[in-house]
Amino acid sequence: MKELGYYDGSYGPLEEMRIPMSDRVSWFGDGVYDAGPCRNYHIFALDEHVDRFFRSAALLDMTMPMGKEELKQLLNELVSKMDSGNLFVYYQLTRGRGGAVKRSHTYEQGAPGKLWITLTPAEISDGKMPIRLVTTEDTRFLHCNIKTLNLIPSVMASQKAKDAGCQEAVFYRPGNIVTECAHSNVHILKDGTLRTHPADHLILGGIARIHLIRACEALGIPVREEAFTLDELFAADEVIVTSSSNLCLHADEIDKKPVGGRAPELLEKIRSYLIGEFLEATAE
């Protein structure tokens, strides 16, 4: 199968799947999700992604229809049905009807949610080519640590980036404090130190972000988990963007101004470490 869809126990070709209109995701975006890359039929960092998936669900008082091990087994079984083992593995939990057939803001506590899964062909970038970024004000709510389906601000920011010929948008809040990107985490290298916004309620604590921090620690690169400003972003020696889709990218332009390029050897050490980790974990 080239593209696969799964909903509440049924699966088939993605374009043939049908979802009930009464699922609360249609009315409220009431759900959480997680996702990650797969190579050679090996899902990368699966334990970490599933743990975060369950944490997000618990923070929204959602009940999983199965346990962690059962979910991991299901994901691996579905991956094995695909024509290619190089995939983007996406899964989300919605509240389903939430105990009510009609549209209602309240829900029945304890009712098992509905599990969705999609598997689509994908490749991980090696991160060698630089990307362009654009900045935009962060107008999102204050629960960014929960990986919810309420993504309209990120959608609009991503479109702004696309319209500007860029690959990603960088969010900033009052005081010009940089938080993260529309669908990535952003970090800077300055004077040999990695700086990244703390994993609080203003950002999603990315799995790739965790792996970046671990890579720096293994390479003896100091890490400071503290907020930085737009001015510091533009003045950084290097600007790094991480996500589960692209483990380690770097930017050479923000808002049409050149950035980075001042610590290429250090950047390459980090990039090669992270890509090497991914290739080793997903080897045939």
Tab-separated table of C-alpha atoms in Angstrom:
chain	number	residue	atom	x	y	z
A	1	MET	CA	0.000	0.000	0.000
A	2	LYS	CA	1.361	3.446	-0.917
A	3	GLU	CA	-0.693	5.622	1.481
A	4	LEU	CA	-2.640	4.175	4.396
A	5	GLY	CA	-5.354	5.541	6.629
A	6	TYR	CA	-6.698	4.134	9.912
A	7	TYR	CA	-9.696	5.203	11.976
A	8	ASP	CA	-11.060	3.495	15.090
A	9	GLY	CA	-10.096	-0.057	14.124
A	10	SER	CA	-10.562	0.142	10.341
A	11	TYR	CA	-7.867	0.841	7.788
A	12	GLY	CA	-7.408	1.035	4.040
A	13	PRO	CA	-6.140	3.311	1.264
A	14	LEU	CA	-5.975	6.836	2.646
A	15	GLU	CA	-8.232	8.382	-0.011
A	16	GLU	CA	-10.980	5.856	0.752
A	17	MET	CA	-11.211	6.456	4.515
A	18	ARG	CA	-14.347	8.147	5.859
A	19	ILE	CA	-14.757	9.943	9.201
A	20	PRO	CA	-18.091	10.536	11.047
A	21	MET	CA	-19.274	14.148	10.984
A	22	SER	CA	-20.158	13.813	14.680
A	23	ASP	CA	-16.486	13.445	15.652
A	24	ARG	CA	-15.708	16.502	17.791
A	25	VAL	CA	-12.585	17.172	15.759
A	26	SER	CA	-14.882	18.566	13.041
A	27	TRP	CA	-16.455	21.109	15.391
A	28	PHE	CA	-13.758	21.967	17.915
A	29	GLY	CA	-10.444	20.563	16.708
A	30	ASP	CA	-10.783	18.494	19.878
A	31	GLY	CA	-7.760	16.247	19.742
A	32	VAL	CA	-4.014	15.747	19.989
A	33	TYR	CA	-1.454	14.290	17.635
A	34	ASP	CA	2.112	13.133	17.232
A	35	ALA	CA	4.253	12.031	14.331
A	36	GLY	CA	7.719	11.000	13.288
A	37	PRO	CA	9.856	9.575	10.500
A	38	CYS	CA	10.259	5.952	9.520
A	39	ARG	CA	13.131	4.519	7.492
A	40	ASN	CA	13.616	0.929	6.330
A	41	TYR	CA	10.370	0.095	8.202
A	42	HIS	CA	11.909	1.295	11.496
A	43	ILE	CA	9.982	4.118	13.218
A	44	PHE	CA	12.510	6.533	14.687
A	45	ALA	CA	12.285	7.485	18.399
A	46	LEU	CA	8.933	5.706	18.697
A	47	ASP	CA	8.999	5.410	22.494
A	48	GLU	CA	9.592	9.147	22.919
A	49	HIS	CA	6.841	10.118	20.488
A	50	VAL	CA	4.298	7.767	22.020
A	51	ASP	CA	5.134	9.009	25.520
A	52	ARG	CA	4.520	12.614	24.398
A	53	PHE	CA	1.292	11.557	22.640
A	54	PHE	CA	-0.043	10.111	25.882
A	55	ARG	CA	1.050	13.190	27.846
A	56	SER	CA	-0.792	15.478	25.449
A	57	ALA	CA	-3.943	13.368	25.751
A	58	ALA	CA	-3.794	13.392	29.553
A	59	LEU	CA	-3.410	17.189	29.616
A	60	LEU	CA	-6.686	17.479	27.677
A	61	ASP	CA	-8.494	14.893	29.829
A	62	MET	CA	-8.684	12.466	26.902
A	63	THR	CA	-8.837	8.688	27.297
A	64	MET	CA	-6.706	6.492	25.063
A	65	PRO	CA	-8.482	3.461	23.569
A	66	MET	CA	-5.352	1.326	24.083
A	67	GLY	CA	-2.090	1.267	26.011
A	68	LYS	CA	1.331	2.432	24.845
A	69	GLU	CA	2.666	-0.983	23.917
A	70	GLU	CA	-0.505	-1.859	22.011
A	71	LEU	CA	-0.271	1.401	20.068
A	72	LYS	CA	3.381	0.822	19.188
A	73	GLN	CA	2.553	-2.693	18.021
A	74	LEU	CA	-0.287	-1.359	15.868
A	75	LEU	CA	1.916	1.306	14.290
A	76	ASN	CA	4.610	-1.235	13.454
A	77	GLU	CA	2.019	-3.620	11.981
A	78	LEU	CA	0.619	-0.904	9.733
A	79	VAL	CA	4.097	0.171	8.640
A	80	SER	CA	4.805	-3.404	7.558
A	81	LYS	CA	1.892	-3.218	5.090
A	82	MET	CA	3.429	-0.326	3.143
A	83	ASP	CA	5.153	-0.543	-0.240
A	84	SER	CA	8.048	1.557	1.052
A	85	GLY	CA	9.600	1.650	4.509
A	86	ASN	CA	10.513	5.354	4.244
A	87	LEU	CA	7.475	7.095	5.658
A	88	PHE	CA	5.971	9.865	7.729
A	89	VAL	CA	4.025	8.163	10.521
A	90	TYR	CA	1.246	10.413	11.835
A	91	TYR	CA	-1.272	9.572	14.558
A	92	GLN	CA	-3.905	11.561	16.409
A	93	LEU	CA	-6.531	11.053	19.061
A	94	THR	CA	-9.849	12.865	18.926
A	95	ARG	CA	-12.589	12.834	21.517
A	96	GLY	CA	-14.960	11.221	19.038
A	97	ARG	CA	-18.570	12.086	19.783
A	98	GLY	CA	-17.618	12.775	23.383
A	99	GLY	CA	-20.828	11.140	24.598
A	100	ALA	CA	-23.141	13.412	22.594
A	101	VAL	CA	-24.562	13.065	19.080
A	102	LYS	CA	-25.375	16.768	18.759
A	103	ARG	CA	-22.821	19.557	18.868
A	104	SER	CA	-22.005	20.354	22.495
A	105	HIS	CA	-19.004	22.092	24.038
A	106	THR	CA	-19.029	19.755	27.051
A	107	TYR	CA	-18.055	16.111	26.818
A	108	GLU	CA	-18.463	12.845	28.685
A	109	GLN	CA	-15.413	12.213	30.845
A	110	GLY	CA	-13.751	8.824	30.492
A	111	ALA	CA	-15.190	7.971	27.066
A	112	PRO	CA	-12.409	6.409	24.936
A	113	GLY	CA	-11.205	8.659	22.129
A	114	LYS	CA	-10.887	7.758	18.477
A	115	LEU	CA	-7.477	6.897	17.075
A	116	TRP	CA	-6.474	8.092	13.613
A	117	ILE	CA	-3.302	7.045	11.756
A	118	THR	CA	-1.912	8.029	8.372
A	119	LEU	CA	1.186	6.631	6.682
A	120	THR	CA	2.615	8.483	3.690
A	121	PRO	CA	5.917	8.217	1.794
A	122	ALA	CA	8.579	10.642	3.051
A	123	GLU	CA	12.335	11.173	3.207
A	124	ILE	CA	14.390	12.967	5.860
A	125	SER	CA	16.538	15.879	4.673
A	126	ASP	CA	20.255	15.532	5.317
A	127	GLY	CA	20.216	19.174	6.436
A	128	LYS	CA	23.077	20.294	4.210
A	129	MET	CA	21.141	22.898	2.235
A	130	PRO	CA	20.242	26.105	4.135
A	131	ILE	CA	16.669	27.322	4.442
A	132	ARG	CA	15.053	30.761	4.558
A	133	LEU	CA	12.905	31.971	7.442
A	134	VAL	CA	10.412	34.753	8.058
A	135	THR	CA	9.374	36.168	11.441
A	136	THR	CA	5.786	36.634	12.618
A	137	GLU	CA	4.095	37.557	15.881
A	138	ASP	CA	3.127	34.586	18.059
A	139	THR	CA	-0.642	34.951	18.579
A	140	ARG	CA	-1.259	31.410	19.791
A	141	PHE	CA	-2.826	30.391	23.100
A	142	LEU	CA	-0.853	29.516	26.249
A	143	HIS	CA	-0.895	25.721	25.952
A	144	CYS	CA	1.751	25.322	23.252
A	145	ASN	CA	3.265	22.427	25.222
A	146	ILE	CA	0.226	20.308	24.275
A	147	LYS	CA	0.382	18.973	20.717
A	148	THR	CA	-3.234	19.796	19.871
A	149	LEU	CA	-5.043	19.908	16.544
A	150	ASN	CA	-5.812	23.632	16.968
A	151	LEU	CA	-3.245	24.801	14.442
A	152	ILE	CA	-4.788	27.800	12.645
A	153	PRO	CA	-2.045	30.271	13.766
A	154	SER	CA	0.594	27.814	12.545
A	155	VAL	CA	-1.286	27.339	9.271
A	156	MET	CA	-1.400	31.099	8.673
A	157	ALA	CA	2.258	31.529	9.634
A	158	SER	CA	3.301	28.676	7.331
A	159	GLN	CA	1.391	30.286	4.471
A	160	LYS	CA	3.116	33.605	5.196
A	161	ALA	CA	6.452	31.818	4.921
A	162	LYS	CA	5.464	30.145	1.665
A	163	ASP	CA	4.256	33.424	0.160
A	164	ALA	CA	7.606	34.998	1.096
A	165	GLY	CA	9.535	32.184	-0.580
A	166	CYS	CA	10.632	30.790	2.782
A	167	GLN	CA	10.491	27.330	4.313
A	168	GLU	CA	9.435	28.193	7.875
A	169	ALA	CA	8.121	31.015	10.089
A	170	VAL	CA	9.686	32.031	13.417
A	171	PHE	CA	7.269	33.106	16.176
A	172	TYR	CA	8.041	35.902	18.623
A	173	ARG	CA	6.089	37.248	21.602
A	174	PRO	CA	6.059	40.616	23.427
A	175	GLY	CA	9.566	41.829	24.128
A	176	ASN	CA	10.615	40.258	20.811
A	177	ILE	CA	11.175	36.940	22.608
A	178	VAL	CA	11.607	34.118	20.104
A	179	THR	CA	9.581	31.023	20.979
A	180	GLU	CA	9.586	28.468	18.173
A	181	CYS	CA	8.562	28.048	14.537
A	182	ALA	CA	5.197	27.254	12.968
A	183	HIS	CA	5.976	23.530	13.000
A	184	SER	CA	9.544	23.324	14.290
A	185	ASN	CA	11.781	24.376	17.157
A	186	VAL	CA	14.396	27.082	16.545
A	187	HIS	CA	17.768	27.399	18.276
A	188	ILE	CA	20.924	29.464	17.967
A	189	LEU	CA	24.643	28.875	18.281
A	190	LYS	CA	26.541	31.796	19.786
A	191	ASP	CA	30.144	31.763	20.962
A	192	GLY	CA	30.219	27.958	20.947
A	193	THR	CA	27.044	27.553	23.024
A	194	LEU	CA	23.623	26.259	21.960
A	195	ARG	CA	20.697	28.360	23.169
A	196	THR	CA	17.118	27.107	23.002
A	197	HIS	CA	13.873	28.354	24.522
A	198	PRO	CA	13.013	26.412	27.719
A	199	ALA	CA	10.414	23.680	27.329
A	200	ASP	CA	7.600	25.555	29.050
A	201	HIS	CA	4.002	26.301	28.018
A	202	LEU	CA	5.126	28.657	25.221
A	203	ILE	CA	6.682	25.966	23.020
A	204	LEU	CA	6.193	22.334	22.131
A	205	GLY	CA	9.065	20.351	23.574
A	206	GLY	CA	10.151	18.715	20.332
A	207	ILE	CA	11.608	15.229	20.246
A	208	ALA	CA	14.183	16.476	17.740
A	209	ARG	CA	14.936	19.331	20.163
A	210	ILE	CA	15.722	16.761	22.868
A	211	HIS	CA	17.997	14.868	20.488
A	212	LEU	CA	19.756	18.136	19.570
A	213	ILE	CA	20.451	18.867	23.242
A	214	ARG	CA	21.747	15.335	23.766
A	215	ALA	CA	23.974	15.642	20.694
A	216	CYS	CA	25.487	18.862	22.007
A	217	GLU	CA	26.106	17.280	25.393
A	218	ALA	CA	27.799	14.299	23.731
A	219	LEU	CA	29.960	16.654	21.652
A	220	GLY	CA	30.898	18.794	24.649
A	221	ILE	CA	28.943	21.822	23.434
A	222	PRO	CA	27.420	23.888	26.285
A	223	VAL	CA	23.610	24.194	26.260
A	224	ARG	CA	21.581	27.032	27.750
A	225	GLU	CA	17.821	26.494	27.883
A	226	GLU	CA	16.771	30.117	28.037
A	227	ALA	CA	14.805	32.537	25.886
A	228	PHE	CA	16.535	34.739	23.332
A	229	THR	CA	15.378	37.769	21.370
A	230	LEU	CA	14.977	38.579	17.696
A	231	ASP	CA	18.138	40.690	17.862
A	232	GLU	CA	20.028	37.694	19.233
A	233	LEU	CA	18.523	35.490	16.545
A	234	PHE	CA	19.798	37.778	13.779
A	235	ALA	CA	23.205	38.073	15.447
A	236	ALA	CA	23.629	34.331	16.031
A	237	ASP	CA	26.643	32.487	14.667
A	238	GLU	CA	24.247	29.840	13.337
A	239	VAL	CA	20.460	29.366	13.353
A	240	ILE	CA	19.262	25.769	13.704
A	241	VAL	CA	15.727	24.505	13.027
A	242	THR	CA	14.684	21.035	14.216
A	243	SER	CA	11.577	18.914	13.809
A	244	SER	CA	10.593	15.281	13.504
A	245	SER	CA	10.218	15.806	9.756
A	246	ASN	CA	13.662	17.370	9.350
A	247	LEU	CA	16.030	16.590	12.180
A	248	CYS	CA	18.591	19.367	11.722
A	249	LEU	CA	18.229	22.271	9.296
A	250	HIS	CA	20.033	25.602	9.352
A	251	ALA	CA	19.024	29.019	8.058
A	252	ASP	CA	21.041	31.502	6.037
A	253	GLU	CA	18.302	34.129	5.685
A	254	ILE	CA	15.594	35.621	7.916
A	255	ASP	CA	13.239	38.327	6.669
A	256	LYS	CA	15.483	38.607	3.584
A	257	LYS	CA	18.516	39.402	5.755
A	258	PRO	CA	21.574	37.089	5.805
A	259	VAL	CA	22.138	35.173	9.035
A	260	GLY	CA	24.502	32.509	10.347
A	261	GLY	CA	27.503	31.157	8.513
A	262	ARG	CA	29.905	32.067	11.316
A	263	ALA	CA	30.411	28.618	12.876
A	264	PRO	CA	30.180	26.122	9.988
A	265	GLU	CA	32.475	23.514	11.536
A	266	LEU	CA	30.512	23.390	14.779
A	267	LEU	CA	27.240	23.266	12.874
A	268	GLU	CA	28.513	20.379	10.772
A	269	LYS	CA	29.525	18.423	13.880
A	270	ILE	CA	25.977	18.714	15.202
A	271	ARG	CA	24.300	17.974	11.868
A	272	SER	CA	26.408	14.902	11.123
A	273	TYR	CA	25.901	13.580	14.662
A	274	LEU	CA	22.103	13.844	14.452
A	275	ILE	CA	21.826	12.413	10.943
A	276	GLY	CA	24.241	9.640	11.877
A	277	GLU	CA	22.119	8.793	14.908
A	278	PHE	CA	19.008	8.574	12.721
A	279	LEU	CA	20.704	6.423	10.054
A	280	GLU	CA	22.112	4.040	12.660
A	281	ALA	CA	18.762	3.668	14.464
A	282	THR	CA	16.910	2.948	11.209
A	283	ALA	CA	19.485	0.795	9.429
A	284	GLU	CA	18.274	-2.336	7.632
